[in-house]
Short mmCIF file of C-alpha atoms and ligand atoms in Angstrom, two decimals:
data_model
loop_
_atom_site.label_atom_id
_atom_site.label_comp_id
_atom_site.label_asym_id
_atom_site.label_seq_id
_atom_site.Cartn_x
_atom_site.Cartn_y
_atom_site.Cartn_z
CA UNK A 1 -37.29 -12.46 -29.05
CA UNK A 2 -40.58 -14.05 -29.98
CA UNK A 3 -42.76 -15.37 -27.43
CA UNK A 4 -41.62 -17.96 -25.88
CA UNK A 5 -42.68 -21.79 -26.34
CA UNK A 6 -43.14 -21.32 -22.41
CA UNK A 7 -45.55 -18.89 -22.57
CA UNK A 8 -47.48 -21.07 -24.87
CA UNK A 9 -47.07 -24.09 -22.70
CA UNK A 10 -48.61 -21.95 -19.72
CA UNK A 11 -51.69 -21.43 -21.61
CA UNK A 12 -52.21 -25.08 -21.57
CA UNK A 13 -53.42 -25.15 -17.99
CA UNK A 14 -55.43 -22.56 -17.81
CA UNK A 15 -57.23 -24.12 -21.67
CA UNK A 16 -57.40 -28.27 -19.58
CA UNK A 17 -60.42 -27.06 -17.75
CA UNK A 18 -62.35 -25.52 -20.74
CA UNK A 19 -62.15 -28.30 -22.42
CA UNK A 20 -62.70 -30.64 -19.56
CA UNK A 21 -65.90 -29.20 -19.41
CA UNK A 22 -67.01 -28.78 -22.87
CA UNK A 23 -66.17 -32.57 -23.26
CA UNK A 24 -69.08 -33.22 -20.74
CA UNK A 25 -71.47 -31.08 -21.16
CA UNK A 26 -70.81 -31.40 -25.30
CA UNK A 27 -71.37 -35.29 -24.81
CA UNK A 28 -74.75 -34.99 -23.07
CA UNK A 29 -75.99 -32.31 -25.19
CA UNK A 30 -74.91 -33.50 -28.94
CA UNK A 31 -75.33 -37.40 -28.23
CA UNK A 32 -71.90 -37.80 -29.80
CA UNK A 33 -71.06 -41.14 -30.72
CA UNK A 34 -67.95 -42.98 -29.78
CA UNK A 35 -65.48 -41.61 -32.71
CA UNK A 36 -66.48 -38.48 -31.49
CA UNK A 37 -65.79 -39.12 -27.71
CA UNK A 38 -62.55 -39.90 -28.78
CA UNK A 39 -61.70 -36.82 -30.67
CA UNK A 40 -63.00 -34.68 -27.66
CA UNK A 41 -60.52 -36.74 -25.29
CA UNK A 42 -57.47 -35.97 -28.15
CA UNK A 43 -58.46 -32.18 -28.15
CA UNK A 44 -58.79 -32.62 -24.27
CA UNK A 45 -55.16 -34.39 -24.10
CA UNK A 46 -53.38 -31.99 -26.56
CA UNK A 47 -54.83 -28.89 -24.83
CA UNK A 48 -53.37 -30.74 -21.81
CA UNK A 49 -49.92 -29.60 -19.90
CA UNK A 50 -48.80 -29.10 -16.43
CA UNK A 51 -47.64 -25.65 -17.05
CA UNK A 52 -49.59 -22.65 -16.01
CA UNK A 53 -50.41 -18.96 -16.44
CA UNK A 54 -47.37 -17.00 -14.81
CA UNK A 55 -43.76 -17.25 -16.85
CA UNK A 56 -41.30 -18.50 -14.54
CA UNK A 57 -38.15 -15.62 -14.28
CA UNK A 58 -36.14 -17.97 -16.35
CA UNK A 59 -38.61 -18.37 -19.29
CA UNK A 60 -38.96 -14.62 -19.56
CA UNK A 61 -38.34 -13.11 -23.09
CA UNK A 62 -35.44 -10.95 -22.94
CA UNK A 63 -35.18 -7.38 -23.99
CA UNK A 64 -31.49 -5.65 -23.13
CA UNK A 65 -28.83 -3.98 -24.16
CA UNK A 66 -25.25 -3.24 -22.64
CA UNK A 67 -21.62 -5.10 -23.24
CA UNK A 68 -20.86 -6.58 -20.77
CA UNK A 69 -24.25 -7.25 -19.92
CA UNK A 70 -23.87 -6.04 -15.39
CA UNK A 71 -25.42 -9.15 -14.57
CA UNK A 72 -22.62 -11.28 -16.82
CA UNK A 73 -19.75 -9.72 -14.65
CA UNK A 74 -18.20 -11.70 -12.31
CA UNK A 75 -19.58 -11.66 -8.47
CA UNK A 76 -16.50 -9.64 -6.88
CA UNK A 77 -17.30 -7.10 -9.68
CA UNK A 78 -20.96 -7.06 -9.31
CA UNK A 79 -20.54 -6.50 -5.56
CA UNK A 80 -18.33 -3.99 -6.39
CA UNK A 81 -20.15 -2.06 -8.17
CA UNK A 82 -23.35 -2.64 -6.50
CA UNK A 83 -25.35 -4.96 -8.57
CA UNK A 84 -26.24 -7.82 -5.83
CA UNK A 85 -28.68 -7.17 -2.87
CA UNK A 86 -25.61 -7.05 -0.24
CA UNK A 87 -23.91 -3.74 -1.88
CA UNK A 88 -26.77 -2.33 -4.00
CA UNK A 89 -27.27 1.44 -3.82
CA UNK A 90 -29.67 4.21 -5.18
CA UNK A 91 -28.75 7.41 -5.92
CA UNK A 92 -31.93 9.49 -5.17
CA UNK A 93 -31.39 13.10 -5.99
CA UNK A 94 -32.09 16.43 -7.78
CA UNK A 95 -31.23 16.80 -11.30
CA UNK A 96 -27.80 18.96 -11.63
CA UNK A 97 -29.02 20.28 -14.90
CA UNK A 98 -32.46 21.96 -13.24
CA UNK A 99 -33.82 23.83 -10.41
CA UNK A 100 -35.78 21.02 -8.28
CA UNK A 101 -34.77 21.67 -4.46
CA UNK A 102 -34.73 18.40 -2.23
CA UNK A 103 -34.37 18.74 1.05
CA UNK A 104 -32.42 15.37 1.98
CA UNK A 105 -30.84 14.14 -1.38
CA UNK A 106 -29.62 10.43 -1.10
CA UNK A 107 -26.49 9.77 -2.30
CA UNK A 108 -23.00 7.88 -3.04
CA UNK A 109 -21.49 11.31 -3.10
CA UNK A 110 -23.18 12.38 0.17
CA UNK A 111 -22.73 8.81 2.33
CA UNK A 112 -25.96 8.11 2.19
CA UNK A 113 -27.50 6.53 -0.42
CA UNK A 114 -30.83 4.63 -0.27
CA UNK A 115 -29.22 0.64 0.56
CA UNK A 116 -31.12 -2.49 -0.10
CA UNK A 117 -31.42 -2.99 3.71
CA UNK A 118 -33.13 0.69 3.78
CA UNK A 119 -35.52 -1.06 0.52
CA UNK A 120 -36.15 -3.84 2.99
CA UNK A 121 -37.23 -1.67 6.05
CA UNK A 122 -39.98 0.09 3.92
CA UNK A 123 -41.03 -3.07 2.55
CA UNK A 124 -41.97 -3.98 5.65
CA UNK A 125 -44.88 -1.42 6.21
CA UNK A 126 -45.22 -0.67 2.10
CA UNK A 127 -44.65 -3.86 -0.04
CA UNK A 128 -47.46 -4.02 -2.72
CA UNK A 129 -47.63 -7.29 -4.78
CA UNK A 130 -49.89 -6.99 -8.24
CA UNK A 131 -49.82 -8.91 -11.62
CA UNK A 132 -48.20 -7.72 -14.83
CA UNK A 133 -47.16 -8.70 -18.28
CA UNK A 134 -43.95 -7.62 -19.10
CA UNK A 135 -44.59 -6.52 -23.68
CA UNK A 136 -41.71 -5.02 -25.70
CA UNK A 137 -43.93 -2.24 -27.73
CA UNK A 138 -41.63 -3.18 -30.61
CA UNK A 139 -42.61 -7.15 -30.22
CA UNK A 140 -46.29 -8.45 -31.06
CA UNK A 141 -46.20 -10.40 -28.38
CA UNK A 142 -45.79 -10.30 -25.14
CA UNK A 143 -42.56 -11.15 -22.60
CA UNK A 144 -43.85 -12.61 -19.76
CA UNK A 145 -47.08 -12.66 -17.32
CA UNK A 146 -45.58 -11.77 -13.46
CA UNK A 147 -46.43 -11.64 -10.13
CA UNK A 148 -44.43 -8.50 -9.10
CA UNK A 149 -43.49 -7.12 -5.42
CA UNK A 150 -42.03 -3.54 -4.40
CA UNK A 151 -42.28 -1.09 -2.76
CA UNK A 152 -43.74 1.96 -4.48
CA UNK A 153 -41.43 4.55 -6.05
CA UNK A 154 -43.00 7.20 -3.99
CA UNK A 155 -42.24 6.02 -0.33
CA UNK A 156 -38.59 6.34 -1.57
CA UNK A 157 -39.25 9.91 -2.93
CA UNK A 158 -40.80 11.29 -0.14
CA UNK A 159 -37.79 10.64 2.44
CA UNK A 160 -35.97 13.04 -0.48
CA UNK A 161 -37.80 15.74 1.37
CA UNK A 162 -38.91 17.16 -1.87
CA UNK A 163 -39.91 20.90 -2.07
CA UNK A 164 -40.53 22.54 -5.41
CA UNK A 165 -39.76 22.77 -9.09
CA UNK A 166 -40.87 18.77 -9.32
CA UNK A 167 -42.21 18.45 -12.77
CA UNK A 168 -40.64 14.63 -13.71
CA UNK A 169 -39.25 11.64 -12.37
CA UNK A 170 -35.75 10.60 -14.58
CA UNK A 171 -34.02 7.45 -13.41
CA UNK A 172 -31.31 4.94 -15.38
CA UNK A 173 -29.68 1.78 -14.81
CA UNK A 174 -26.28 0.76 -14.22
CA UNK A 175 -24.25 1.37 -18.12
CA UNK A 176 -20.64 0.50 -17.30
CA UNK A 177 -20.14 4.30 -17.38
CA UNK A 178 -20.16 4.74 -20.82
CA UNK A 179 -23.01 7.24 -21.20
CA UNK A 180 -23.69 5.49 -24.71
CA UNK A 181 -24.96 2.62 -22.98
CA UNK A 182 -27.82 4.65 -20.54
CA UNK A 183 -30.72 3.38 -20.41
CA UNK A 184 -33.34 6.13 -19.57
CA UNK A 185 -36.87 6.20 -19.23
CA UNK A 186 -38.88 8.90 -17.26
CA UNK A 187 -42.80 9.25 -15.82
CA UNK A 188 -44.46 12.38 -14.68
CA UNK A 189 -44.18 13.20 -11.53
CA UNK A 190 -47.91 13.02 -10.84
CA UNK A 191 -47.92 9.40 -11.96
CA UNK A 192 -45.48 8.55 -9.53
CA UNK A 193 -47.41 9.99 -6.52
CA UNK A 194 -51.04 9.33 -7.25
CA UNK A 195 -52.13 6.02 -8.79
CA UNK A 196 -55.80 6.54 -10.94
CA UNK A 197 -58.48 3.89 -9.16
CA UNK A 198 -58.15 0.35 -10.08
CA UNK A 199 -53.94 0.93 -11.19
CA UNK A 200 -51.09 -0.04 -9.19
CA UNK A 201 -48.21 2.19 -7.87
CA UNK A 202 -45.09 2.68 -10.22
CA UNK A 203 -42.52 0.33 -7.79
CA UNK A 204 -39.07 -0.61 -6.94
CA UNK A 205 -39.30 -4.24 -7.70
CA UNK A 206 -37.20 -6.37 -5.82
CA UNK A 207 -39.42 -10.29 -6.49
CA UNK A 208 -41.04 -12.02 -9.36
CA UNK A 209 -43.56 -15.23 -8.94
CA UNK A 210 -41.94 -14.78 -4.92
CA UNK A 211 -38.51 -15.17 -5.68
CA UNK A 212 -35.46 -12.63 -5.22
CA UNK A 213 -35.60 -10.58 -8.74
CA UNK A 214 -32.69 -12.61 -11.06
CA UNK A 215 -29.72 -10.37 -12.70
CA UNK A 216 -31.02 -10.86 -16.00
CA UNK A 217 -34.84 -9.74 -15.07
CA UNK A 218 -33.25 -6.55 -14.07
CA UNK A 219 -32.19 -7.28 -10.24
CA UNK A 220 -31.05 -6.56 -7.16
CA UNK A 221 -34.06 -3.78 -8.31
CA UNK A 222 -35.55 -2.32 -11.44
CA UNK A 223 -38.48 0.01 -11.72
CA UNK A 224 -41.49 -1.36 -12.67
CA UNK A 225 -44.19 0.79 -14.24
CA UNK A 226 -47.68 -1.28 -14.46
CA UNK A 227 -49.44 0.01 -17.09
CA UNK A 228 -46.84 0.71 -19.74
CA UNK A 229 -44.88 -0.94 -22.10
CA UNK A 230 -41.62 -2.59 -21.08
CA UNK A 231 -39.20 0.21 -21.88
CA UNK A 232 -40.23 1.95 -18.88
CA UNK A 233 -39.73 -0.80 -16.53
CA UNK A 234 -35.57 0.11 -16.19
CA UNK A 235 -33.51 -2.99 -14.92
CA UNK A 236 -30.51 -3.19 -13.07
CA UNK A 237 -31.84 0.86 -11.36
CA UNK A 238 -29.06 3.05 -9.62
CA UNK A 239 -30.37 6.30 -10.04
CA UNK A 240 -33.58 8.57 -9.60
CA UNK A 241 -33.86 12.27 -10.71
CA UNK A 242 -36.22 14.46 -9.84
CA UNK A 243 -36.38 17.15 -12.38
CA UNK A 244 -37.71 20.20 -13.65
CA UNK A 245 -38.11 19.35 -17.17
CA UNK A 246 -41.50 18.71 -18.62
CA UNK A 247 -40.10 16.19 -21.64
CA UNK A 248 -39.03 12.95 -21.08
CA UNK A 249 -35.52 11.57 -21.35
CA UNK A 250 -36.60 7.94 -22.55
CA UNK A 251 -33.94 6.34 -24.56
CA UNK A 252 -36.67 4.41 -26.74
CA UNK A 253 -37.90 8.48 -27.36
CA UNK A 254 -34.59 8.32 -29.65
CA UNK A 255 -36.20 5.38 -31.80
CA UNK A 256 -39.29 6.73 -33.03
CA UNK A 257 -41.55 5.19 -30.44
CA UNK A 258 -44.65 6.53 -28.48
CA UNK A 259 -43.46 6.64 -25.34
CA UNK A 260 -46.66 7.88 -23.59
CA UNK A 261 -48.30 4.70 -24.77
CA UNK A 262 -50.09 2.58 -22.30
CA UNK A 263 -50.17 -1.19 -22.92
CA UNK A 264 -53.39 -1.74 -25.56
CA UNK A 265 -55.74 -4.81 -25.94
CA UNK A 266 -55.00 -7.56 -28.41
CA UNK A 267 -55.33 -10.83 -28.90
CA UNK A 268 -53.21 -13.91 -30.24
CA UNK A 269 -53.47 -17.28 -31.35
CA UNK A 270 -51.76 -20.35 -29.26
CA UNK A 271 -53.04 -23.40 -30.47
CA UNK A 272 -53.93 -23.17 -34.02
CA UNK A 273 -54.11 -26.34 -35.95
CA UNK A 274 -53.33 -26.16 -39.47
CA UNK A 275 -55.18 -29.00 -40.58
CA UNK A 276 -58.81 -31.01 -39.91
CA UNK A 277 -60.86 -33.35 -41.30
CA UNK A 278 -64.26 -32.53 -42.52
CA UNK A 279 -66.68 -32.64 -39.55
CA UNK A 280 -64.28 -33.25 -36.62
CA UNK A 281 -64.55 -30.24 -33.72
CA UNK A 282 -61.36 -28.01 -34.06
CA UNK A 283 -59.90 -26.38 -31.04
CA UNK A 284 -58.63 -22.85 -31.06
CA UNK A 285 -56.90 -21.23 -28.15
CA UNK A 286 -55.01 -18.15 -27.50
CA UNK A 287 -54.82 -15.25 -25.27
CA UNK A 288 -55.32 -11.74 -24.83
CA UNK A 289 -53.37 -9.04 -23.86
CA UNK A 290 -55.51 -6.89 -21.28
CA UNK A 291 -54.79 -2.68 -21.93
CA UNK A 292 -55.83 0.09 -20.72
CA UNK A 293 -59.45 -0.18 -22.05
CA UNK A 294 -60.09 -3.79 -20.45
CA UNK A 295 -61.05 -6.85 -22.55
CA UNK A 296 -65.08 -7.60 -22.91
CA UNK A 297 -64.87 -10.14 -25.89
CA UNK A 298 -62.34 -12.31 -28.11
CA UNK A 299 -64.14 -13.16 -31.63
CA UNK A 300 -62.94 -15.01 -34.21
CA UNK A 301 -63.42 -14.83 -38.06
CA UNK A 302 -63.08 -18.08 -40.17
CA UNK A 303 -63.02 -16.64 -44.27
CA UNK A 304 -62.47 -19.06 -46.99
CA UNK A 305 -58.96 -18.01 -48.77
CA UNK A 306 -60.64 -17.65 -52.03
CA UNK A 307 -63.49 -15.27 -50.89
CA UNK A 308 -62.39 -11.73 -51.45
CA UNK A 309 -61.88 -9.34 -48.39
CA UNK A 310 -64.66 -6.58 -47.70
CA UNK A 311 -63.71 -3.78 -49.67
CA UNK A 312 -62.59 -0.63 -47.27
CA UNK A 313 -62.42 -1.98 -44.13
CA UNK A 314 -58.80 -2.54 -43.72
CA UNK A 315 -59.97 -3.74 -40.03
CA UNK A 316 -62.72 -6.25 -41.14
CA UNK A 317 -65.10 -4.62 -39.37
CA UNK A 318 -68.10 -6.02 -41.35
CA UNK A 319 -66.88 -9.32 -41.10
CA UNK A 320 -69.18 -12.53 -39.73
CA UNK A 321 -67.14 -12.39 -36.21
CA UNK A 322 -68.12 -14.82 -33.53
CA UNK A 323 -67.17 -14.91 -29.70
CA UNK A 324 -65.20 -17.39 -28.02
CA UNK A 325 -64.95 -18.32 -24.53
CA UNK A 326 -62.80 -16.03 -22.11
CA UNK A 327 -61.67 -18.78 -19.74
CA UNK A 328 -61.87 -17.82 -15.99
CA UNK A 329 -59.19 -17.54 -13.74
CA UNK A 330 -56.49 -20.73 -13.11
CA UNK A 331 -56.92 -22.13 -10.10
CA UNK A 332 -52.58 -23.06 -10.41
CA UNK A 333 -51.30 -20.26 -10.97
CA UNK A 334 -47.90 -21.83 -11.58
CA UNK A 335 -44.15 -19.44 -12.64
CA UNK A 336 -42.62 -21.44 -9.83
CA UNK A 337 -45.26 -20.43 -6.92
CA UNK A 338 -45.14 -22.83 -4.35
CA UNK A 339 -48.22 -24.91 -4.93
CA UNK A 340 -49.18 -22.59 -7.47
CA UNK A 341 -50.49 -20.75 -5.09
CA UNK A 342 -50.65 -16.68 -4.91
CA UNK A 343 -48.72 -15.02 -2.27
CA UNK A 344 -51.09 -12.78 0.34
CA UNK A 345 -52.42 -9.37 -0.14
CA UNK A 346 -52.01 -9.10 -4.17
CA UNK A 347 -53.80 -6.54 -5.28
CA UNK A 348 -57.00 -6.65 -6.31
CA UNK A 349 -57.08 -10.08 -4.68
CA UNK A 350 -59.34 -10.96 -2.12
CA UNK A 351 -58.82 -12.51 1.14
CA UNK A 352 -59.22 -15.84 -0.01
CA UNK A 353 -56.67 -15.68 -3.29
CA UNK A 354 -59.24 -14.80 -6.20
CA UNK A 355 -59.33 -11.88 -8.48
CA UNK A 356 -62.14 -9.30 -7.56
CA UNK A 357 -62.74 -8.94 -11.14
CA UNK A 358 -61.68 -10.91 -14.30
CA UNK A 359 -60.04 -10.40 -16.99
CA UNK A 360 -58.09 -8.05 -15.12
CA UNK A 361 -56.20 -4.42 -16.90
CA UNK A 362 -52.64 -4.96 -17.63
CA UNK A 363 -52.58 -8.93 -17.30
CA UNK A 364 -53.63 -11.82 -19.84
CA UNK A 365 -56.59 -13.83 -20.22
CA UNK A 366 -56.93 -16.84 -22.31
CA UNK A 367 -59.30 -17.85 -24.44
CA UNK A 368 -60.61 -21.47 -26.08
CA UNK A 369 -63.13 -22.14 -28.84
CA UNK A 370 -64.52 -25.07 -30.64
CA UNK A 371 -64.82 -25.09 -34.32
CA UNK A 372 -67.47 -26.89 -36.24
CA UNK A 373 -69.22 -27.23 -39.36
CA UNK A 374 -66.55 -26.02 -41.52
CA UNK A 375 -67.14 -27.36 -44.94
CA UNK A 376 -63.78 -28.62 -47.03
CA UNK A 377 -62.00 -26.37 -47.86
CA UNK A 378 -59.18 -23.87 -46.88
CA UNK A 379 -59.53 -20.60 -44.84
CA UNK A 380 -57.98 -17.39 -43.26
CA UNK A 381 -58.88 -17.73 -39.25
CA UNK A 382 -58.23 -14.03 -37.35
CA UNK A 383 -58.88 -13.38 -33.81
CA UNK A 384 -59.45 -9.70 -32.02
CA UNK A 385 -60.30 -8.46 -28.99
CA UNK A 386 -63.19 -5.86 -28.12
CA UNK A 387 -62.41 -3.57 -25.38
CA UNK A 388 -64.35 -2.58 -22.68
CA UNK A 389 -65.49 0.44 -24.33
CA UNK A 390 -66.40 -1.59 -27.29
CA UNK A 391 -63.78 -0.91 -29.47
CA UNK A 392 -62.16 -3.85 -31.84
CA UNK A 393 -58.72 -4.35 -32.26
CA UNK A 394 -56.16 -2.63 -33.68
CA UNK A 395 -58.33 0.32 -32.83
CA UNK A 396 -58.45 2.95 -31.34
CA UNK A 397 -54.59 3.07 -31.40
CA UNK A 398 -53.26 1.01 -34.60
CA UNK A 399 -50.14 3.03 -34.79
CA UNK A 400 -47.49 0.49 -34.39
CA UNK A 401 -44.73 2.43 -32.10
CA UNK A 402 -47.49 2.88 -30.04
CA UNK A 403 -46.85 -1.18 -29.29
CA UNK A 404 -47.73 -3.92 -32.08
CA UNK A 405 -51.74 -4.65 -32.03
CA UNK A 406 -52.56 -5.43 -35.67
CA UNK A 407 -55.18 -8.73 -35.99
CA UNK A 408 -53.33 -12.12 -35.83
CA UNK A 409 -54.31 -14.76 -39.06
CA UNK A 410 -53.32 -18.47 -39.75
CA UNK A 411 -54.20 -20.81 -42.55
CA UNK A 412 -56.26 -23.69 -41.82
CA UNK A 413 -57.43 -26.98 -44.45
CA UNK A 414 -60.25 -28.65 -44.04
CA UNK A 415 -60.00 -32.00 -45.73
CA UNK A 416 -62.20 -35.13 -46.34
N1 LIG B 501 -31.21 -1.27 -18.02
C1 LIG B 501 -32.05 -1.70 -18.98
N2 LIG B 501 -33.36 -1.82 -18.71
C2 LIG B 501 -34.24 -2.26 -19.65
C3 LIG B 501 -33.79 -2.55 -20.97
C4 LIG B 501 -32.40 -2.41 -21.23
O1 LIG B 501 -31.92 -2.69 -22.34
N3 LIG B 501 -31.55 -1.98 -20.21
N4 LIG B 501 -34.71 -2.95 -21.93
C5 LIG B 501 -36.07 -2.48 -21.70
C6 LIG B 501 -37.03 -2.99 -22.67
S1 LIG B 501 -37.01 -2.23 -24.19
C7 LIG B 501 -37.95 -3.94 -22.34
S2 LIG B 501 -39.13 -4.40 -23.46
C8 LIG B 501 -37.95 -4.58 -21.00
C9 LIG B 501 -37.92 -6.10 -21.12
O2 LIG B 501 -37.89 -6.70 -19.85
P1 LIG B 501 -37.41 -8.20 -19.68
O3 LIG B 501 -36.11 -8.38 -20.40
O4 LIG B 501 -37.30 -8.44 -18.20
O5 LIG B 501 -38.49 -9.08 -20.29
O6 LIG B 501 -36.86 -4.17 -20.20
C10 LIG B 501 -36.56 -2.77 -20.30
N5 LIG B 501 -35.55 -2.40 -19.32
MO1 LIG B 502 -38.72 -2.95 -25.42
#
């Protein structure tokens, strides 16, 4: 599941005004002549698309597992077994295998487990609304970019009446009951309650880009976790556990990955062209994945093939690295937003739609460069991110099941 031709056609959007403006302002300042005009409109018109930065539900990437697939079966099954918003149910309860005490358990068993009506009522006084991109730790690129809306995990748990022996939060999603096919993940139960300043509450998402969550993005509900990789983001939820355990449960624990690992920085190439002719601007575009330590700069490194690599530095450290332009904010945000427009009260929005700060943690931002001067030739180009605590990609975390971050390269010509 590679990322999607979508994704790359949302980029576009956000990339039009860059080079909108770099066609002006690179006009007046370079005196280029007429030849050159034209080549600024043709970088201007393939840069050019009227897609946008959010992935509409249906362009996701897809990561699941089960046979059948719950959102495959057919509607009076589905209903049945409480995958669609009219019979959904969450169990909500204390782990049989430990001592947590819960003073109101919801449950099937008990008559009455948490409903999708009961989801609605809270949503009323506790919907929260934030932007995430959905990445696979085991994919190098990411899923989807989302406009997400639930209501936090921790509304639900308090009703539980919880009392002691609390330690972790276990939950699942619906498997066909054949334990084989669980899919577990778990959190800390201090992550659940308390969100550090600037994150946004672990949820019970029920809407993506203002639509009704689809069966194959995980709905009726799934848990969405903001600042982690997607394995923790369970679709198709029907049960919570609150346990005593300190380890996690996570089925992707049983594959070798790092399942404490919060989403990292890194960046990737979208339009990358593999040939030029000598002395003719080249436009480079990607975007960049925005982790836990923020984004401050995208740089790229243009090496000629036959020049050899800088001798220990298996990151390139010492390499000539230049910065491109982080592009601001769309204005259309597009994934099938009316208008394009953003929804009220997201967070970290402010009253009149715009982020309070940019590039924001746990989103993209895209990026758009021009190339010049390159003499004939043929070349490596790499891109990588700096974090905000100045640290270039793939550090500090290279480990790759800690989620895929190594430096992105294509080969470009320059001919005469
Ligand atoms: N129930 C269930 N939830 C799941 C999965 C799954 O197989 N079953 N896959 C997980 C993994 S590994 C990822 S990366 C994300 C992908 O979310 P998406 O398919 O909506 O893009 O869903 C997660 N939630
Ligand atoms: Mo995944």
């Amino acid at each position: 599941m590679p990322l999607s031709v979508e994704l790359n056609n949302q980029h576009q959007e956000v990339t039009r005004r860059y080079f909108i403006q770099l066609g002006a302002a690179g006009a007046l300042a370079f005196k280029i002549h007429s030849v050159q005009a034209e080549t600024n409109q043709s970088i201007l018109d393939s840069a050019m698309a009227d897609m946008s930065y959010l992935t509409a539900q249906a362009d996701f990437g897809t990561v699941e597992r089960g046979d059948p697939l719950p959102y495959k079966l057919p509607l009076a099954k589905r209903l049945k077994i409480g995958l669609e918003r009219e019979s959904w149910k969450l169990d909500v309860i204390a782990d049989p295998n430990s001592n947590s005490k819960i003073g109101n358990p919801l449950s099937s068993n008990g008559g009455n487990s948490f409903s999708f009506s009961h989801l609605m009522k809270l949503a009323d006084k506790h919907a929260v609304r934030y932007l995430k991109i959905m990445t696979c730790n085991n994919i190098g690129a990411p899923l989807g970019m989302g406009l997400w809306e639930g209501v936090p995990l921790r509304q639900v748990i308090w009703e539980t009446k919880p009392k002691e022996n609390i330690r972790r939060v276990f939950y699942y999603g619906h498997h066909n009951n054949d334990p084989k096919q669980m899919f577990r993940s778990s959190l800390p139960i201090g992550r659940v309650l308390e969100d550090p300043p600037g994150d946004n509450p672990v949820m019970l998402c029920y809407k993506l880009n203002g639509k009704w969550l689809s069966g194959k993005r995980g709905g009726p509900v799934r848990m969405l976790v903001p600042d982690s990789y997607g394995f923790k983001s369970v679709k198709w939820l029907k049960t919570v556990m609150l346990t005593n355990a300190y380890q996690a449960n996570d089925t992707y624990a049983e594959s070798n990955n790092d399942i404490d690992s919060w989403l990292k920085t890194m960046s990737r190439f979208h339009l990358k062209p593999a040939k030029s002719k000598v002395g003719e601007p080249i436009p480079v575009t990607g975007w960049a994945q925005v982790g836990v330590g923020g984004l401050s700069k995208v740089q790229i490194w243009v090496n000629p093939k036959d020049k050899k690599l800088p001798e220990n530095d298996p990151f390139f450290n010492t390499a000539p690295w230049q910065d491109v332009k982080i592009l601001p904010p769309p204005t259309d945000w597009g994934g099938g937003l009316p208008k394009g427009t953003l929804q009220k009260n997201v967070r970290f929005f402010d009253s009149n739609g715009r982020p309070k700060q940019w590039p924001m943690r746990y989103t993209l931002a895209h990026w758009a460069t021009l190339l010049k001067g390159i003499p004939i030739g043929v070349y490596d180009v790499r891109c990588r991110t700096i974090d905000q605590n100045g640290i270039a990609q793939p550090m500090p975390r290279p480990f790759r099941k800690s989620g895929r971050n190594t430096i992105q390269r294509y080969s470009l010509t320059i001919q005469a």
